[in-house]
Amino acid sequence: MSALARRVPARPLALALLALAVTTLAMLAFRARLDKAHVALIYLLIVLGGSAAGGRILGIGLGVSAFLLFNIFFLPPYNTLSLADPLDWLVLFTFLVTSVVATELLDRLRRNAALAEARTGELDRLATLGAETLNAARADQALTGIADVIRQTVGVEKCELFIWDSDQGELRRIAESPAAGDAKSTDTESTELLTYVASTRRSAIEREDGTIHVVGDSESESSPALSQSGTAFAIALAARGQTVGALRISAHAPFALAADQSRVLGALAYYAALAIYRLRLERAEETTESLRRADKLKDALLASVSHDLRTPLTTIKGIAHEISQQGQSRATVIEEEADRLSSLVDGLLAMSQLSAGVLKVEPELNTVDDLVGAALQRAETVLRDHPVETDISEGAMIAGRFDFGHTLRIVVNLLENAAKYSPARAPIAIGAERRDGEIRISVSDRGPGVPISARDRIFEPFYRAPGATPDVRGAGLGLSIARRLAEAQGGALAIHERQGGGSTFVLSLPGAEAPTA
Amino acid sequence: MAEQRSDVQTILVIDDEPQIRRLARNAFDNGHTRVIEAATGKEGLDHAAAEQPALIILDLGLPDRDGREVCKELRAFTSVPIIVLSARHQESEKIAALDAGADDYVTKPFSTRELQARVRAQLRREFRSAPEAASRLEIGDLAVDLTARLVTKAGRHVHLTPTEWDLLRAFVTQADRTLTHRDLFVAVWGNVSGDAQQYLRVYVGQLRRKIEDDPVRPRLIKTEPGVGYRFETNP
């Protein structure tokens, strides 16, 4: 009864009953002059009016009441339920059926209208939410907004959103509504359930008695099984085919989701999934950005170290010079070591620029004479104990298109390498020729040579020949830098066995025509 | 006092690093030269104006001013040689300093010997560029007579093409100065740019083959990688 009272509004009920009573009394006064059709039409009017104002149940109730009143007061014999003319039954039942059908039709119309209105509301909310999600300066702000909307729309006490951290393989809470701000977080059990739900892309209902009901695939758009009652619902969030997180709504008292709530929840959950997806993208971008900055910092650091190291090195060389002036010839070793340290820093700097791909290459028309001359000058100290034989064609000048500074470093590195592995006073040969439109510069030593198996590895950074004598020093960067500098300007660096022992390194670079004048 | 000043040359060192100043002091405080020091660009400009040094050593990495700017401001009132100190990997900075009026540069870490040699060369050049600016120059077995347009090597006449001759004249008139590639372009071809300029290094190479004993081990025309060339009169 109480349920019925809830479903029939009091005001239309009272009005309808009053109208029924008044019209019945009025019609009774003119009963003799009224036709059956008049009565039926007037009652039908009241039934429809009541049904329109008070709904289906009132309509049907009014129809039945009017049916009885019609029978008792207006169909002879009066004041009984029996009928004199059997055809009157037809009239009565036609009236009843018309009333009920009209009521049903009205009700359906009204429900459709209400549904349409609700859908419009949903659409509005989703549109607003979509706009907010897109407009939020940061994706995590959008997520808090979505959690708010879900909580209000579904009518639960709490809504939490979790992001799936694929690195750690765990879920972390990213937003909640209402903002708790305290540490009373989701308990371990719920977290485990959420993790399970997220990893299997399912939904689950935590029932009041503590049991858990797992609902099949959440892939299927609507999850009808969510209509079961429980104290909390957990739903996997997926976007663009990836599991991105999970959603949990909860209340103290058990609740169930109506079909439309479930549908709205599905749509909102998709928004949440998209927002989390966006957040993950943002974070990935931030990581890339911070990596880029770290890289830049590293370069700046290296450049600064390399720059700042030179002043103390100059001082060291200056003091060593003063000491050697006082007759301590060993002080020259200090000067040489300072130079070695300086070139090591240069090497590291070049290596880091090559690795970072920021090395500038400026090829210009240059001559081999110039290059070899500058290289011999720069490598003067290390070549002190080795005579250098040059074999550069005396005819036309050999010209090429290459970056002078980088190529100078290559040749100096090759000369230093040759000096390093040659026995004392063994000559080093440097030659140049033009062949097939290329220029080829070769540096040959009488060192131990390099076995075929190691010929590629010697160009790897920090590689040291296994048989290298302990006094062969250096970081093992020279050849690696040389090859990469050669390749950076469209050239190549190769090693060959030298006739009569030792190795020959051949640097090839793009050639160029020199003017004849 | 005034007499003493006339034969003791003053070298102004502008560097914020006390160690580098100390090094310069030890290298140049002797009977022939004395050193005055400045730790900032501003101080350096003040000293340069007040003390009229015979030569200035200027660090490009000063804390208060851009070294190149200091160089420009110095050039506004003095023509004494300026040698700049800079770290390697800064070719563009060196070129900018030379363009701003510096005569030479030394790359850190440099040796005292190197710095002394550069300073000596600059002081010699300063002395030489007196009125009767050498129209005739002899270095080893090479003799160059600019007015007669005559070059001999070991007594034998050397034939130069017009371009080579222009180059040699630029080198000789600005001997012991580091000339940037652009300085040489301008000296040979004026301010017009043309195809020939890309061959500058080839012309230098050809000139070397004619006047050097060994073009691969040049003693006269030294290459300053990434910057330009320097003609040395005291190889």
PDB file of C-alpha atoms in Angstrom, chain A residues 344-497:
ATOM      1  CA  LEU A 344      92.005  13.537 -23.246  1.00  0.00           C
ATOM      2  CA  VAL A 345      89.408  16.104 -22.276  1.00  0.00           C
ATOM      3  CA  ASP A 346      89.188  17.181 -25.908  1.00  0.00           C
ATOM      4  CA  GLY A 347      88.586  13.558 -26.833  1.00  0.00           C
ATOM      5  CA  LEU A 348      85.819  13.132 -24.286  1.00  0.00           C
ATOM      6  CA  LEU A 349      84.201  16.329 -25.433  1.00  0.00           C
ATOM      7  CA  ALA A 350      84.326  15.258 -29.075  1.00  0.00           C
ATOM      8  CA  MET A 351      82.967  11.830 -28.135  1.00  0.00           C
ATOM      9  CA  SER A 352      80.064  13.321 -26.251  1.00  0.00           C
ATOM     10  CA  GLN A 353      79.251  15.659 -29.130  1.00  0.00           C
ATOM     11  CA  LEU A 354      79.392  12.761 -31.573  1.00  0.00           C
ATOM     12  CA  SER A 355      77.150  10.640 -29.363  1.00  0.00           C
ATOM     13  CA  ALA A 356      74.676  13.446 -28.927  1.00  0.00           C
ATOM     14  CA  GLY A 357      74.688  14.065 -32.678  1.00  0.00           C
ATOM     15  CA  VAL A 358      75.367  17.757 -32.153  1.00  0.00           C
ATOM     16  CA  LEU A 359      78.765  17.887 -33.787  1.00  0.00           C
ATOM     17  CA  LYS A 360      78.843  20.594 -36.444  1.00  0.00           C
ATOM     18  CA  VAL A 361      80.489  19.592 -39.687  1.00  0.00           C
ATOM     19  CA  GLU A 362      81.534  22.386 -42.035  1.00  0.00           C
ATOM     20  CA  PRO A 363      83.150  20.942 -45.135  1.00  0.00           C
ATOM     21  CA  GLU A 364      85.260  23.378 -47.139  1.00  0.00           C
ATOM     22  CA  LEU A 365      87.751  23.110 -49.906  1.00  0.00           C
ATOM     23  CA  ASN A 366      91.046  22.203 -48.226  1.00  0.00           C
ATOM     24  CA  THR A 367      94.370  20.813 -49.292  1.00  0.00           C
ATOM     25  CA  VAL A 368      96.110  17.711 -48.070  1.00  0.00           C
ATOM     26  CA  ASP A 369      99.389  19.658 -47.768  1.00  0.00           C
ATOM     27  CA  ASP A 370      97.783  22.003 -45.302  1.00  0.00           C
ATOM     28  CA  LEU A 371      96.147  19.189 -43.376  1.00  0.00           C
ATOM     29  CA  VAL A 372      99.241  17.034 -43.063  1.00  0.00           C
ATOM     30  CA  GLY A 373     101.376  20.063 -42.189  1.00  0.00           C
ATOM     31  CA  ALA A 374      99.037  21.116 -39.389  1.00  0.00           C
ATOM     32  CA  ALA A 375      98.798  17.530 -38.126  1.00  0.00           C
ATOM     33  CA  LEU A 376     102.571  17.083 -38.011  1.00  0.00           C
ATOM     34  CA  GLN A 377     102.840  20.357 -36.149  1.00  0.00           C
ATOM     35  CA  ARG A 378     100.184  19.452 -33.619  1.00  0.00           C
ATOM     36  CA  ALA A 379     101.550  15.944 -33.043  1.00  0.00           C
ATOM     37  CA  GLU A 380     105.102  17.273 -32.783  1.00  0.00           C
ATOM     38  CA  THR A 381     105.641  16.128 -29.204  1.00  0.00           C
ATOM     39  CA  VAL A 382     104.490  12.534 -29.653  1.00  0.00           C
ATOM     40  CA  LEU A 383     106.423  12.223 -32.908  1.00  0.00           C
ATOM     41  CA  ARG A 384     109.659  13.310 -31.263  1.00  0.00           C
ATOM     42  CA  ASP A 385     111.025   9.762 -31.191  1.00  0.00           C
ATOM     43  CA  HIS A 386     109.797   8.756 -34.625  1.00  0.00           C
ATOM     44  CA  PRO A 387     110.981  10.050 -37.967  1.00  0.00           C
ATOM     45  CA  VAL A 388     108.036  10.735 -40.237  1.00  0.00           C
ATOM     46  CA  GLU A 389     108.281   9.891 -43.912  1.00  0.00           C
ATOM     47  CA  THR A 390     105.879  11.804 -46.086  1.00  0.00           C
ATOM     48  CA  ASP A 391     104.782  10.565 -49.458  1.00  0.00           C
ATOM     49  CA  ILE A 392     102.536  13.126 -51.005  1.00  0.00           C
ATOM     50  CA  SER A 393     102.452  13.417 -54.758  1.00  0.00           C
ATOM     51  CA  GLU A 394     104.469  16.442 -55.768  1.00  0.00           C
ATOM     52  CA  GLY A 395     102.385  17.168 -58.828  1.00  0.00           C
ATOM     53  CA  ALA A 396      99.010  18.798 -58.624  1.00  0.00           C
ATOM     54  CA  MET A 397      97.819  19.845 -55.215  1.00  0.00           C
ATOM     55  CA  ILE A 398      95.491  17.261 -53.663  1.00  0.00           C
ATOM     56  CA  ALA A 399      92.331  19.009 -52.592  1.00  0.00           C
ATOM     57  CA  GLY A 400      89.232  17.705 -50.918  1.00  0.00           C
ATOM     58  CA  ARG A 401      86.028  18.903 -49.408  1.00  0.00           C
ATOM     59  CA  PHE A 402      86.208  18.273 -45.686  1.00  0.00           C
ATOM     60  CA  ASP A 403      85.979  19.932 -42.294  1.00  0.00           C
ATOM     61  CA  PHE A 404      89.527  20.996 -41.548  1.00  0.00           C
ATOM     62  CA  GLY A 405      89.298  20.899 -37.752  1.00  0.00           C
ATOM     63  CA  HIS A 406      87.678  17.452 -37.567  1.00  0.00           C
ATOM     64  CA  THR A 407      89.970  15.969 -40.190  1.00  0.00           C
ATOM     65  CA  LEU A 408      92.993  17.417 -38.429  1.00  0.00           C
ATOM     66  CA  ARG A 409      91.882  15.585 -35.294  1.00  0.00           C
ATOM     67  CA  ILE A 410      91.551  12.345 -37.265  1.00  0.00           C
ATOM     68  CA  VAL A 411      95.067  12.580 -38.678  1.00  0.00           C
ATOM     69  CA  VAL A 412      96.559  13.640 -35.332  1.00  0.00           C
ATOM     70  CA  ASN A 413      94.821  10.702 -33.637  1.00  0.00           C
ATOM     71  CA  LEU A 414      96.202   8.338 -36.289  1.00  0.00           C
ATOM     72  CA  LEU A 415      99.716   9.743 -35.852  1.00  0.00           C
ATOM     73  CA  GLU A 416      99.456   9.443 -32.078  1.00  0.00           C
ATOM     74  CA  ASN A 417      98.182   5.890 -32.422  1.00  0.00           C
ATOM     75  CA  ALA A 418     101.062   5.011 -34.757  1.00  0.00           C
ATOM     76  CA  ALA A 419     103.603   6.534 -32.365  1.00  0.00           C
ATOM     77  CA  LYS A 420     102.028   4.692 -29.453  1.00  0.00           C
ATOM     78  CA  TYR A 421     102.376   1.255 -31.000  1.00  0.00           C
ATOM     79  CA  SER A 422     105.662   1.701 -32.874  1.00  0.00           C
ATOM     80  CA  PRO A 423     108.936   0.675 -31.373  1.00  0.00           C
ATOM     81  CA  ALA A 424     111.149   3.640 -30.480  1.00  0.00           C
ATOM     82  CA  ARG A 425     112.761   5.336 -33.473  1.00  0.00           C
ATOM     83  CA  ALA A 426     110.720   3.253 -35.921  1.00  0.00           C
ATOM     84  CA  PRO A 427     109.627   5.514 -38.747  1.00  0.00           C
ATOM     85  CA  ILE A 428     105.992   6.404 -39.330  1.00  0.00           C
ATOM     86  CA  ALA A 429     104.833   6.986 -42.883  1.00  0.00           C
ATOM     87  CA  ILE A 430     102.122   9.356 -43.970  1.00  0.00           C
ATOM     88  CA  GLY A 431     100.973   9.391 -47.554  1.00  0.00           C
ATOM     89  CA  ALA A 432      98.224  10.869 -49.645  1.00  0.00           C
ATOM     90  CA  GLU A 433      96.834  10.142 -53.048  1.00  0.00           C
ATOM     91  CA  ARG A 434      93.805  10.860 -55.148  1.00  0.00           C
ATOM     92  CA  ARG A 435      91.868   7.872 -56.377  1.00  0.00           C
ATOM     93  CA  ASP A 436      88.386   7.498 -57.875  1.00  0.00           C
ATOM     94  CA  GLY A 437      87.397  11.060 -57.003  1.00  0.00           C
ATOM     95  CA  GLU A 438      88.385  10.496 -53.381  1.00  0.00           C
ATOM     96  CA  ILE A 439      91.386  11.523 -51.433  1.00  0.00           C
ATOM     97  CA  ARG A 440      93.093   8.850 -49.383  1.00  0.00           C
ATOM     98  CA  ILE A 441      95.399   9.680 -46.554  1.00  0.00           C
ATOM     99  CA  SER A 442      97.323   6.802 -45.048  1.00  0.00           C
ATOM    100  CA  VAL A 443      99.256   6.535 -41.819  1.00  0.00           C
ATOM    101  CA  SER A 444     101.481   3.483 -41.468  1.00  0.00           C
ATOM    102  CA  ASP A 445     103.386   2.148 -38.517  1.00  0.00           C
ATOM    103  CA  ARG A 446     105.777  -0.710 -37.793  1.00  0.00           C
ATOM    104  CA  GLY A 447     103.896  -1.788 -34.717  1.00  0.00           C
ATOM    105  CA  PRO A 448     102.734  -5.316 -33.905  1.00  0.00           C
ATOM    106  CA  GLY A 449      99.799  -5.060 -36.327  1.00  0.00           C
ATOM    107  CA  VAL A 450      96.197  -5.897 -35.548  1.00  0.00           C
ATOM    108  CA  PRO A 451      94.812  -9.423 -35.983  1.00  0.00           C
ATOM    109  CA  ILE A 452      91.888  -9.649 -38.402  1.00  0.00           C
ATOM    110  CA  SER A 453      89.530 -10.614 -35.576  1.00  0.00           C
ATOM    111  CA  ALA A 454      90.151  -7.315 -33.792  1.00  0.00           C
ATOM    112  CA  ARG A 455      90.094  -5.007 -36.813  1.00  0.00           C
ATOM    113  CA  ASP A 456      86.613  -3.761 -36.144  1.00  0.00           C
ATOM    114  CA  ARG A 457      86.885  -3.712 -32.404  1.00  0.00           C
ATOM    115  CA  ILE A 458      89.827  -1.333 -32.360  1.00  0.00           C
ATOM    116  CA  PHE A 459      87.392   1.355 -33.512  1.00  0.00           C
ATOM    117  CA  GLU A 460      85.175   0.812 -30.497  1.00  0.00           C
ATOM    118  CA  PRO A 461      85.541   3.321 -27.656  1.00  0.00           C
ATOM    119  CA  PHE A 462      87.825   2.287 -24.796  1.00  0.00           C
ATOM    120  CA  TYR A 463      89.101  -0.764 -26.672  1.00  0.00           C
ATOM    121  CA  ARG A 464      92.661  -1.688 -25.843  1.00  0.00           C
ATOM    122  CA  ALA A 465      94.718  -4.180 -27.745  1.00  0.00           C
ATOM    123  CA  PRO A 466      95.123  -7.328 -25.618  1.00  0.00           C
ATOM    124  CA  GLY A 467      98.853  -7.390 -26.109  1.00  0.00           C
ATOM    125  CA  ALA A 468      99.322  -3.687 -25.504  1.00  0.00           C
ATOM    126  CA  THR A 469     102.332  -3.010 -23.354  1.00  0.00           C
ATOM    127  CA  PRO A 470     101.462  -1.411 -20.012  1.00  0.00           C
ATOM    128  CA  ASP A 471     103.237   1.802 -20.948  1.00  0.00           C
ATOM    129  CA  VAL A 472     100.919   2.240 -23.917  1.00  0.00           C
ATOM    130  CA  ARG A 473      98.702   4.902 -22.468  1.00  0.00           C
ATOM    131  CA  GLY A 474      95.526   6.624 -23.446  1.00  0.00           C
ATOM    132  CA  ALA A 475      91.848   6.180 -22.885  1.00  0.00           C
ATOM    133  CA  GLY A 476      91.273   4.213 -26.068  1.00  0.00           C
ATOM    134  CA  LEU A 477      89.172   6.911 -27.657  1.00  0.00           C
ATOM    135  CA  GLY A 478      91.447   8.070 -30.457  1.00  0.00           C
ATOM    136  CA  LEU A 479      90.565   5.567 -33.187  1.00  0.00           C
ATOM    137  CA  SER A 480      86.915   5.490 -32.266  1.00  0.00           C
ATOM    138  CA  ILE A 481      86.672   9.277 -32.511  1.00  0.00           C
ATOM    139  CA  ALA A 482      88.674   9.228 -35.733  1.00  0.00           C
ATOM    140  CA  ARG A 483      86.355   6.775 -37.455  1.00  0.00           C
ATOM    141  CA  ARG A 484      83.203   8.563 -36.309  1.00  0.00           C
ATOM    142  CA  LEU A 485      84.575  11.932 -37.389  1.00  0.00           C
ATOM    143  CA  ALA A 486      85.409  10.445 -40.788  1.00  0.00           C
ATOM    144  CA  GLU A 487      81.918   9.036 -41.177  1.00  0.00           C
ATOM    145  CA  ALA A 488      80.324  12.266 -39.973  1.00  0.00           C
ATOM    146  CA  GLN A 489      81.679  14.006 -43.071  1.00  0.00           C
ATOM    147  CA  GLY A 490      80.944  11.320 -45.594  1.00  0.00           C
ATOM    148  CA  GLY A 491      84.324   9.613 -45.393  1.00  0.00           C
ATOM    149  CA  ALA A 492      85.624   6.332 -44.023  1.00  0.00           C
ATOM    150  CA  LEU A 493      88.483   5.005 -41.962  1.00  0.00           C
ATOM    151  CA  ALA A 494      89.832   1.481 -42.455  1.00  0.00           C
ATOM    152  CA  ILE A 495      92.783  -0.541 -41.280  1.00  0.00           C
ATOM    153  CA  HIS A 496      94.959  -2.760 -43.464  1.00  0.00           C
ATOM    154  CA  GLU A 497      97.908  -4.975 -42.831  1.00  0.00           C
TER     155      GLU A 497
END
